[in-house]
XYZ file of C-alpha atoms in Angstrom:
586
model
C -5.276 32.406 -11.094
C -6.041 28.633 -10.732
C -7.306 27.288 -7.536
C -6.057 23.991 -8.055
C -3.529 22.154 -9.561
C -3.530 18.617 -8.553
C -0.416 17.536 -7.346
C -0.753 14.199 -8.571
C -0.812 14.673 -11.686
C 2.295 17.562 -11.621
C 4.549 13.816 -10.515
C 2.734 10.933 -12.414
C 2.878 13.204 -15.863
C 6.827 14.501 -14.537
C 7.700 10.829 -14.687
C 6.628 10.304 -18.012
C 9.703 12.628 -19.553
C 12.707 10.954 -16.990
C 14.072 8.152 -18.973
C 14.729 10.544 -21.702
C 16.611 13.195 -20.031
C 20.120 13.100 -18.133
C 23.159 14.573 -16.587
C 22.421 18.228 -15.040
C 19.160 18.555 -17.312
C 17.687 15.316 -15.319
C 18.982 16.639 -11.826
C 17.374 20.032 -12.200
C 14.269 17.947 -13.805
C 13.954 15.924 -10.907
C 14.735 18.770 -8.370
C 11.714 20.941 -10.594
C 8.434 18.595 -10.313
C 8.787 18.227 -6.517
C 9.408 22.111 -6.151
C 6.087 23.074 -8.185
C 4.140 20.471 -6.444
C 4.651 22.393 -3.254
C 3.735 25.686 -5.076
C 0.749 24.002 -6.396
C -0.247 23.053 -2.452
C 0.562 26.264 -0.915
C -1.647 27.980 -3.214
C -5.126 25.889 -3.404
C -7.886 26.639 -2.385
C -10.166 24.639 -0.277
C -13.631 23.390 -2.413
C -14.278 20.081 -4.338
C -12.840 19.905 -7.188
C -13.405 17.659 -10.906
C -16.739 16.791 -9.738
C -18.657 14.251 -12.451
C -20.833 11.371 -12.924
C -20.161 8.246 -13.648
C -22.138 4.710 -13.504
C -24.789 6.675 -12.274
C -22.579 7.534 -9.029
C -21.444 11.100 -8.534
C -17.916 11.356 -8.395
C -15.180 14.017 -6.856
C -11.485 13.662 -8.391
C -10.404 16.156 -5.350
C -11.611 17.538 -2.412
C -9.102 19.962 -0.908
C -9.572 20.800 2.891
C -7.367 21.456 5.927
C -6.869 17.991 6.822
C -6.078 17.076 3.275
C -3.628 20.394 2.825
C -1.464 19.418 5.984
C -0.559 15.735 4.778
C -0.330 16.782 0.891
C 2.400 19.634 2.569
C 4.405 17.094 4.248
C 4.253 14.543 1.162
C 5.481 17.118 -1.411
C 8.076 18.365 1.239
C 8.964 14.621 1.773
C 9.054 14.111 -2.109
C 11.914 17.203 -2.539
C 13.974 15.861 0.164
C 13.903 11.992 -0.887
C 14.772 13.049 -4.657
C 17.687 15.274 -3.340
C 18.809 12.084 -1.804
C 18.339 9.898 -4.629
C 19.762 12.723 -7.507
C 23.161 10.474 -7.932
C 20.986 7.240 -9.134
C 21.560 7.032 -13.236
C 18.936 4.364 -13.150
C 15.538 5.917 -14.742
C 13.237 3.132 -13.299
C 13.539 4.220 -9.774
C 12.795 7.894 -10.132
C 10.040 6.966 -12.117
C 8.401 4.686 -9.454
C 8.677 7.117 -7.084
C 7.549 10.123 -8.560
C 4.659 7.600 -9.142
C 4.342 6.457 -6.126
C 4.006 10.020 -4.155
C 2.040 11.108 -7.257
C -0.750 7.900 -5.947
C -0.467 8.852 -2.421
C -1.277 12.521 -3.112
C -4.248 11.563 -5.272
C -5.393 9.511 -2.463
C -5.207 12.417 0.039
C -7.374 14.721 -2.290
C -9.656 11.680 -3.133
C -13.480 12.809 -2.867
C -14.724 9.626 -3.737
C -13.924 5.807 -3.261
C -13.429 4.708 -6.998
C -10.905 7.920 -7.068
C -8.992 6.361 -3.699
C -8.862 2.900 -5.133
C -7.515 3.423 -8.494
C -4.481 5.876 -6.516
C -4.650 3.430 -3.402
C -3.101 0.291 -6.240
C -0.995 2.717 -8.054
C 0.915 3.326 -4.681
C 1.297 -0.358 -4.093
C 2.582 -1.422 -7.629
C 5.114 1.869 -7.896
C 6.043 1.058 -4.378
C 6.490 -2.580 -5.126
C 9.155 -1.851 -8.304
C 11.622 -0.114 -5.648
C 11.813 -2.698 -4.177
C 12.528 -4.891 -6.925
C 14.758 -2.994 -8.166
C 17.586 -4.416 -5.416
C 17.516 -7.174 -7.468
C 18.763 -10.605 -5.821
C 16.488 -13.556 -4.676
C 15.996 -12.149 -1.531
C 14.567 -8.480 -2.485
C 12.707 -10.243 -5.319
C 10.708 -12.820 -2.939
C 10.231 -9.775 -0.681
C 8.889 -7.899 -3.564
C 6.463 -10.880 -4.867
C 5.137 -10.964 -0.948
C 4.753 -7.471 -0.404
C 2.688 -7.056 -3.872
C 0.422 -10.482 -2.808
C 0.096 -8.801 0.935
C -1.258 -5.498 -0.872
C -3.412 -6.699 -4.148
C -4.794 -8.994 -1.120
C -5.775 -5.671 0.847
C -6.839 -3.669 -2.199
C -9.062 -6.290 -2.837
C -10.921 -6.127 0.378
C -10.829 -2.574 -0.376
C -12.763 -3.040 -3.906
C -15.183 -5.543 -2.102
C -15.859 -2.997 1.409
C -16.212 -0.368 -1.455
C -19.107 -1.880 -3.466
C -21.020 -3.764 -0.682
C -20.875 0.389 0.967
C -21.786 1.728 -2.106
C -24.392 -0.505 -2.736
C -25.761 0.108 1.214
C -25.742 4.009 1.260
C -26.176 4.529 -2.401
C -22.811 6.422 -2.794
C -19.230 6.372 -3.242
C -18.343 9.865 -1.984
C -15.523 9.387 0.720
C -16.119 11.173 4.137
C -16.827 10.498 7.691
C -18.774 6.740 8.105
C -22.368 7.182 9.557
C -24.743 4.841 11.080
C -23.747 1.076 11.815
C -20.696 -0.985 10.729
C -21.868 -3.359 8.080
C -19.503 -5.476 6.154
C -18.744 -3.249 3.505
C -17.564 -0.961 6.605
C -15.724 -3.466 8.003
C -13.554 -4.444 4.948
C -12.956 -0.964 3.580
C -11.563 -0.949 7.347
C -9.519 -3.586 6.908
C -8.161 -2.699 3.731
C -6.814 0.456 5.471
C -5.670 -0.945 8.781
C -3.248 -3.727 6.203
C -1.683 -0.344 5.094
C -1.135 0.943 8.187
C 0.443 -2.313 8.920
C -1.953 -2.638 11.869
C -0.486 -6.537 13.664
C -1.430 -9.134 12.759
C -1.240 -7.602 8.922
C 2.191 -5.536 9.413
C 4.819 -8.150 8.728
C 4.738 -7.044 4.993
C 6.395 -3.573 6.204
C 9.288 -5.234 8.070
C 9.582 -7.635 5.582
C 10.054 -5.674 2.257
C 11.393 -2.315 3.415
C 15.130 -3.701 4.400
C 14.924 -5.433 1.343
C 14.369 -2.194 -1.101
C 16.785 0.212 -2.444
C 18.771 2.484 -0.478
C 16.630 5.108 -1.990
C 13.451 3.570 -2.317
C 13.565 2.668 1.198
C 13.509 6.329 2.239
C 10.536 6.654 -0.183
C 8.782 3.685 1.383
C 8.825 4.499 4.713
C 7.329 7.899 4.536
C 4.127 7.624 2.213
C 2.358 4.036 2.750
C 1.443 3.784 6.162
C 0.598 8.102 6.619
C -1.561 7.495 3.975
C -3.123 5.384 5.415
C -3.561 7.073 8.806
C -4.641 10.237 6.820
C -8.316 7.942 5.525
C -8.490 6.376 9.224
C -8.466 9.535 10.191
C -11.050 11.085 7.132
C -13.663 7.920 7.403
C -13.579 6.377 11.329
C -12.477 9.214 13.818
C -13.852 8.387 16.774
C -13.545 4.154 16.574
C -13.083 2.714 19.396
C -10.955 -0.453 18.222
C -8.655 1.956 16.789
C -7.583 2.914 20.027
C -6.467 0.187 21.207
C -4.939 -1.571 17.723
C -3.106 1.347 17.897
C -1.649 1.014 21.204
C -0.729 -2.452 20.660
C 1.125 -1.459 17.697
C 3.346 0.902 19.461
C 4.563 -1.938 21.953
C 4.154 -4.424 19.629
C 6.723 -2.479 17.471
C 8.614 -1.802 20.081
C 8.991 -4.816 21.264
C 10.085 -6.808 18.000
C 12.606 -4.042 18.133
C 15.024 -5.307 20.902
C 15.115 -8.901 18.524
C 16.240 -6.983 15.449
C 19.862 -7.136 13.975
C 19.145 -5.160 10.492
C 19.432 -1.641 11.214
C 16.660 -1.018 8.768
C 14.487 -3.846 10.076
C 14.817 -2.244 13.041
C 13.810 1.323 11.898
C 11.035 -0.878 10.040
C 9.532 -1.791 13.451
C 9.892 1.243 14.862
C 7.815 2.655 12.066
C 4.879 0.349 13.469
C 5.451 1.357 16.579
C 5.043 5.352 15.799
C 2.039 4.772 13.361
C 0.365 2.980 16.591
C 0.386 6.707 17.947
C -1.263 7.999 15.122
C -4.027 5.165 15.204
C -4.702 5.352 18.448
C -4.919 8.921 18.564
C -7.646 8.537 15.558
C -9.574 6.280 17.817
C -9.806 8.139 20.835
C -11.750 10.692 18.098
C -11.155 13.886 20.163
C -10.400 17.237 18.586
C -6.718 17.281 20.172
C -6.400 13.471 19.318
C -6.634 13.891 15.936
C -4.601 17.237 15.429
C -2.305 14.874 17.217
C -2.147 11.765 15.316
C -1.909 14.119 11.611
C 0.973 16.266 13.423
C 2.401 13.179 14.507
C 2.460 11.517 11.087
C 3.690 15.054 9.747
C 6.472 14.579 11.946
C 7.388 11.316 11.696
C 7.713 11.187 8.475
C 10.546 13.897 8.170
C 12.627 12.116 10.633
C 11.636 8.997 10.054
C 12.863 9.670 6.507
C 16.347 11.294 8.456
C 16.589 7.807 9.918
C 16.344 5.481 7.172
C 18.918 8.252 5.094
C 21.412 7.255 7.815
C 21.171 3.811 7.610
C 21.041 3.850 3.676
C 23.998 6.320 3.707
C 25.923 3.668 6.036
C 24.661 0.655 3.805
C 26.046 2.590 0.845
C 29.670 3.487 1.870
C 29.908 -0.349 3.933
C 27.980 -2.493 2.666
C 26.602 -3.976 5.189
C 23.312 -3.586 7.314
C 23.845 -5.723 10.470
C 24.311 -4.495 13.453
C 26.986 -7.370 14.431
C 28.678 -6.063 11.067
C 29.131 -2.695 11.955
C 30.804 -0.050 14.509
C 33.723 2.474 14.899
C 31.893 4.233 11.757
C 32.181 7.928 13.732
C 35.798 8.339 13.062
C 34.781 8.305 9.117
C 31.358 9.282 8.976
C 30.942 11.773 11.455
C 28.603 14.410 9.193
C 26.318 11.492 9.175
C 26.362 10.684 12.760
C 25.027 14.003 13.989
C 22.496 14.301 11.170
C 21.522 10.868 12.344
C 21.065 11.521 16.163
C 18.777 14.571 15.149
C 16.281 11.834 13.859
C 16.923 9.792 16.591
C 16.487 12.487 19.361
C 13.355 13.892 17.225
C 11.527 10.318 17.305
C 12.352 9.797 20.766
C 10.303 12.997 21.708
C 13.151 15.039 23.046
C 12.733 18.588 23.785
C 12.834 21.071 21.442
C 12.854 18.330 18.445
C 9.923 17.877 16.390
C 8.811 14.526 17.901
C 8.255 16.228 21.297
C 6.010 18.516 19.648
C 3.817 16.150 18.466
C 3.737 13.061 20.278
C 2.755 14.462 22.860
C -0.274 15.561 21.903
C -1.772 12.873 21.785
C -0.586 10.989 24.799
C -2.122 14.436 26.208
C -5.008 13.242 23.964
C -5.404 9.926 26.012
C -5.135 11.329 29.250
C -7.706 14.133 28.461
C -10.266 10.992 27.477
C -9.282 9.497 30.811
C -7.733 6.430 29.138
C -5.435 5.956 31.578
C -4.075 2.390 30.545
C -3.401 3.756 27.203
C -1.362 6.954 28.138
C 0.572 4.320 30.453
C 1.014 2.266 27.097
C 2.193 5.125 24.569
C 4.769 6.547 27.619
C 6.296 2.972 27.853
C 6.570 2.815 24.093
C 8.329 5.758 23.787
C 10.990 4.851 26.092
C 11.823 1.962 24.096
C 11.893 4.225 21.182
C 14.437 6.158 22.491
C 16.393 2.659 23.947
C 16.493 1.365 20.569
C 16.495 4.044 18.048
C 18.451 6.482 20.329
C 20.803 4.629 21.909
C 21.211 0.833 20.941
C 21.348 1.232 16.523
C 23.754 4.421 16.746
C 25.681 2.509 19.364
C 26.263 -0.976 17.791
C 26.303 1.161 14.320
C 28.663 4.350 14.334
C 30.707 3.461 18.007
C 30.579 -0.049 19.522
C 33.384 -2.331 18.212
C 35.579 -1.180 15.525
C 35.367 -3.812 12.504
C 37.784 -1.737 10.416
C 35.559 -1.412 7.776
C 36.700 1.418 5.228
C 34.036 3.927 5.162
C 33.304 7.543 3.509
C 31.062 10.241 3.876
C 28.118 9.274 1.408
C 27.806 11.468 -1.919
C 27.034 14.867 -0.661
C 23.488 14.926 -2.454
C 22.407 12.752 0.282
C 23.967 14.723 3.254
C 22.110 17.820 1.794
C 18.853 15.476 1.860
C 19.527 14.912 5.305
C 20.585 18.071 6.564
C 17.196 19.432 5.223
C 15.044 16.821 7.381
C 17.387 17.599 9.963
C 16.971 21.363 9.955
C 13.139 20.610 9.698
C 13.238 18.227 12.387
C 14.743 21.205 15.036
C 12.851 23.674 13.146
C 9.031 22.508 14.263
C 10.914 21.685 18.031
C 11.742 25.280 18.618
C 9.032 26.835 16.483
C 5.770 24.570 16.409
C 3.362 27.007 15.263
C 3.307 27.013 12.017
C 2.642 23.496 12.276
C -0.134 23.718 14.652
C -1.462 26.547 12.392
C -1.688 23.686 9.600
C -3.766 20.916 11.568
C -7.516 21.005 10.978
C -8.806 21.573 14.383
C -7.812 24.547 16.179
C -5.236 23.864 18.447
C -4.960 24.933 22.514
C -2.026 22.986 23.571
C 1.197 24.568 24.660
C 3.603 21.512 24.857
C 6.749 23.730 26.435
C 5.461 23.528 29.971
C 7.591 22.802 32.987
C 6.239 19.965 34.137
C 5.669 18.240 30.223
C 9.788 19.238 29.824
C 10.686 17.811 33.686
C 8.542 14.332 33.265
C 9.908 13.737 29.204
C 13.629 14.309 30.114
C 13.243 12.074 33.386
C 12.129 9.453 31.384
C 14.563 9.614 28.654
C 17.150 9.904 31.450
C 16.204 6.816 32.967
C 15.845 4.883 29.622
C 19.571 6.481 28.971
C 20.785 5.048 32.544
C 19.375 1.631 31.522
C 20.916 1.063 28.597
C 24.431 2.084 30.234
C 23.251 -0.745 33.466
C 22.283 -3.210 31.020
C 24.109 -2.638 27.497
C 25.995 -6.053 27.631
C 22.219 -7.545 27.451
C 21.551 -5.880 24.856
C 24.118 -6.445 22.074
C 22.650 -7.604 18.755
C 22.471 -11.185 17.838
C 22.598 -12.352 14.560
C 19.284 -14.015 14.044
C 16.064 -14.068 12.595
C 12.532 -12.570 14.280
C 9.782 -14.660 13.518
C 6.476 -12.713 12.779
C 3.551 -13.157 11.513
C 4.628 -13.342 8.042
C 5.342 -16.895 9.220
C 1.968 -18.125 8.333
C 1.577 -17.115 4.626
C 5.289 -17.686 4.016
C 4.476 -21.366 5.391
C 1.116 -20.937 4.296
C 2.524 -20.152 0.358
C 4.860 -22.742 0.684
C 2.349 -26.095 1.928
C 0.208 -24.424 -1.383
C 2.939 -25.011 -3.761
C 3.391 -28.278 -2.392
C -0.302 -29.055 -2.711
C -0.168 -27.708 -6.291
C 2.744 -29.587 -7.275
C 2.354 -32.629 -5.664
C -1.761 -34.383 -5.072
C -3.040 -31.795 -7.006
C -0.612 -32.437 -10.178
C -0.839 -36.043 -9.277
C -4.741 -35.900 -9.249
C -4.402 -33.565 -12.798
C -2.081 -36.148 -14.620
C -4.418 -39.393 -13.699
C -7.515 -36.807 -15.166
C -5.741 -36.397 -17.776
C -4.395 -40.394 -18.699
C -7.951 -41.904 -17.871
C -9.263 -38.832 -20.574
C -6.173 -39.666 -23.135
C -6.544 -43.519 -22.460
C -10.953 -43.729 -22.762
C -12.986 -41.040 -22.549
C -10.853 -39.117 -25.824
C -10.815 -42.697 -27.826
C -14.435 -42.784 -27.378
C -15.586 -39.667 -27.713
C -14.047 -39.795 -31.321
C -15.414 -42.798 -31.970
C -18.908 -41.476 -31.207
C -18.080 -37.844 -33.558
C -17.377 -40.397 -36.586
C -20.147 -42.505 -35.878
C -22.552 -39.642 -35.754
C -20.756 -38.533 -38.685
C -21.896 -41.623 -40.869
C -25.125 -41.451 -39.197
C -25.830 -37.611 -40.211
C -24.394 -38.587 -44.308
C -25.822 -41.987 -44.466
C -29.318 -41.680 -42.854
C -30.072 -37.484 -41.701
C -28.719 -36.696 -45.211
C -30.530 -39.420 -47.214
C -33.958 -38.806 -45.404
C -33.607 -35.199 -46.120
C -32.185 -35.303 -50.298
C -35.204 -38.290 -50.755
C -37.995 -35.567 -49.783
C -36.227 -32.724 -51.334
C -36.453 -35.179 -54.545
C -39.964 -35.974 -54.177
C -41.097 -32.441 -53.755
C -38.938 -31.324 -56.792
C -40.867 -34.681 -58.828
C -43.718 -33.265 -57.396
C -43.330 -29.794 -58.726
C -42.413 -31.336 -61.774
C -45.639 -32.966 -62.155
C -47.781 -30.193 -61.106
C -45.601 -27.466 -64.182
C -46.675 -30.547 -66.801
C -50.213 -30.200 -65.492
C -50.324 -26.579 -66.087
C -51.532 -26.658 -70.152
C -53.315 -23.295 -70.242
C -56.265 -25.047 -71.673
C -59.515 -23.606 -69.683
C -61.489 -27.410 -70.510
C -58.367 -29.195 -68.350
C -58.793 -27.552 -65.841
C -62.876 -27.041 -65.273
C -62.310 -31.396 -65.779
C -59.715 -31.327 -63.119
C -62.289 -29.297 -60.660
C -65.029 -31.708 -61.478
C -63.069 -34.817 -60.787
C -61.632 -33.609 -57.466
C -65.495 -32.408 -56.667
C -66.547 -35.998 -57.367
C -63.369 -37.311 -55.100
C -64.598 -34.890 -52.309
C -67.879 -36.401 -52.351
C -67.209 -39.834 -52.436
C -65.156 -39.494 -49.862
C -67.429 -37.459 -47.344
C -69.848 -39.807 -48.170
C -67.987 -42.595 -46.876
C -66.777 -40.436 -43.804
C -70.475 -39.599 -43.007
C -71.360 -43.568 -43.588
């Protein structure tokens, strides 16, 4: 029996046949590739795998390991349940980008070398890039140019960390970093922390996610930023600016939250806010830190996943995607209410969802390392999870004021997508073992204690009584969040104007001083070299060719064959020689 399959390749060489097939024989397609790429992970083997050289550099197409196992489990899980919910789409393109795209995110999680993670590490961001032009409209399509700039921008800090490291330690195998950060370190770093969408380089996320597909949203928000915790997690465990980037993202997150009217740009935030967990939880390097950042990402990407489903399934039947837009959507959607609130309670860490299960761990993690600041952090951004995600977006979304919109129960190959995160969601809650059994550390934690059960609900409690005290202060307004995609938007645009304006201006004076005099005489000087080179070059040059033809000439007519010529001819240039070493010697 194989070993290994790689995963990757089962969805990049899947996509290849899509476009041609259709109907029931596409659906069960589709439904197929995702189902044997989770055979092909449950049934590896660890070991390093399509090992070779190349450029003189030793190379490693996959190395398969426990941390690598439990993210390529969730992604293929993820990769089912997002083309369950995208099976009614008759539009090729799509599934092919994101069979793709989780095809370049698995081949970065079983990466063994840097050249291998770089090539899959682009493939993600153009395959992720198509969903979302494939909304089509000026305002998905500027999203999409951005978020492609944002991410060739980051792969090519990437491509430069990668070669100044390889060129420093001599190889491009991937694994933990060792010794001092040099450059290369530091931009291989960077290129990571823009894909974890790490502030001040996360405005891409928020920007382009609301702006993708209804499906290719779903897609979007579950494989990007993981993978990128998953190598934060493989090359700098134990960094200490990662601890506190990443708890600045989750109140950073949180924060831009309360601003948001798009449900999705809300989500979007939120998804910053939950990878700051993971990050952090990276940083702080521990054994139970890290379990609990790569359960945490496992987790958050099924009901993160749930989340955006809702939204998309509400944006589908309506419409619309503002909260000011929506409300009194329970009466007509309410399958898609309670599938909804399972996310929501699961991200907000309640107990006996899958969020609590996880999350925990690592603020656990923090207060273990005596970080006492940070566990204060993470508890505070959780409670504004819960505010927003739990409470405010269902509120404003599904009850709130009735706009009499005519709604529907999306196409019931999305509910079954969501009621399988859903179930998943409860089903690591109540049963977190198998989970835990997954993560690559051995894990002692038992989150089900009293007082872990007592201090979560109190604080979910009190957020709850908050939002009832205060709900009038919090109703959406219909306006726009300015981030830090402000400065290259304004950035881009002042470049344009430089382009088309002093720099055109400078480009078309070039270019009439170089029509008007430099051109004019420039020919002029060609054709008088030309008459130059025929008149004099050529004349010097034919004149000796003459002569030495005349000469040869002379010297054939000289040649009679008679033996008395020619003993005269030696005794005459004798005689010449003489005379005229006498004179020299005079």
């Amino acid at each position: 029996m194989t070993d290994f399959v790689h995963p990757a390749l089962i969805f990049i060489l899947g996509a290849l046949p899509i476009p041609f097939l259709s109907g029931t024989i596409r659906k069960a397609y589709l439904v197929v590739v995702p189902s044997l790429a989770i055979l092909a992970v449950l049934t590896m083997q660890p070991g390093s795998y399509g090992s070779m050289e190349f450029i003189g550099q030793n190379l490693q197409i996959a190395k398969v390991d426990k941390l690598s196992i439990v993210f390529a489990t969730v992604f293929t899980m993820m990769a089912l349940i997002g083309t369950v919910y995208a099976l009614h789409l008759r539009e090729a393109g799509q599934h092919v980008a994101a069979f793709v795209y989780v095809g370049s995110a698995l081949g970065v999680v079983f990466a063994g070398d840097y050249l291998t993670l770089y090539l899959f590490w682009e493939g993600m961001a153009f395959a992720s890039a198509y969903l979302v032009f494939a909304q089509g409209g000026g305002q998905a399509i500027r999203a999409a140019f951005r978020y492609l700039m944002v991410h060739i921008t980051g792969g090519l800090a990437l491509l430069g960390g990668i070669l100044l490291h390889g060129t420093a330690t001599g190889s491009l195998l991937f694994g933990p970093i060792e010794g001092g950060m040099g450059a290369g370190t530091y931009l291989i770093l960077a290129g990571f922390l823009l894909n974890a969408a790490v502030p001040p380089l996360n405005a891409w996320l928020t920007d382009a996610y609301p702006e993708a597909t209804v499906t290719g949203a779903v897609f979007m928000s579950a494989f990007t930023t993981k993978t990128a915790v998953y190598v934060l997690a493989r090359a700098f465990p134990g960094v200490e600016l990662l601890v506190w980037l990443g708890t600045v993202m989750a109140l950073y997150g949180v924060l831009y939250a309360v601003l948001e009217n798009d449900c999705r740009r809300l989500l979007a935030y939120h998804i910053v806010s939950q990878v700051g967990y993971m990050v952090a939880g990276v940083g702080i390097g521990t054994e139970l830190a890290v379990n609990g950042s790569t359960s945490h990402a496992f987790a958050h990407i099924l009901y993160k996943a749930l989340l955006f489903m809702g939204a998309g399934a509400v944006i589908y039947v309506t419409g619309r995607r503002k909260l000011t837009e929506l409300g009194g959507l329970y009466k007509s959607m309410p399958i898609t209410v309670a599938l909804y609130m399972i996310g929501a309670f699961a991200i907000s860490a309640f107990p006996f969802f899958s969020g609590f299960v996880s999350k925990s761990m690592v603020v656990a993690a923090a207060g273990q390392d005596h970080r006492a600041l940070v566990m204060l952090a993470l508890t505070m951004a959780s409670s504004g999870t819960f505010l927003h995600t739990g409470l405010k977006l269902p509120y404003y979304m599904f009850y709130g004021t009735d706009r009499g919109l005519a709604a529907r129960e999306p196409p019931g190959n999305m509910l079954v997508a969501m009621g399988m995160a859903a179930a998943l969601c409860i089903a690591i809650g109540v049963f977190p073992g198998p989970l835990y059994a997954l993560l690559p550390y051995p894990v002692a934690f038992e989150p089900y204690t009293g007082a872990h059960i007592t201090e979560s609900l109190g604080i979910l409690m009190f957020t709850a009584l908050g939002f009832v005290i205060f709900l009038r202060a919090l109703d959406p307004e219909n306006t726009i969040s300015i981030d830090t995609d402000w400065f290259y938007r304004k950035g881009a645009r002042y470049f344009m104007w430089l382009a088309e304006r002093p720099l055109a201006r400078y480009e078309k004076a070039v270019s009439g001083v170089s029509d008007t005099a430099v051109l004019p005489f420039l020919h002029g000087s060609a054709r008088a070299g030309l008459r130059l080179d025929l008149g004099g070059v050529d004349g010097i040059v034919n004149g000796i060719a003459r002569s030495i033809l005349d000469g040869g000439g002379v010297l054939r007519r000289l040649q009679t064959g008679v033996v008395t010529h020619y003993a005269l001819a030696m005794i005459a240039g004798l005689t010449a020689a003489i005379v005229v070493f006498a004179v020299v010697w005079r």
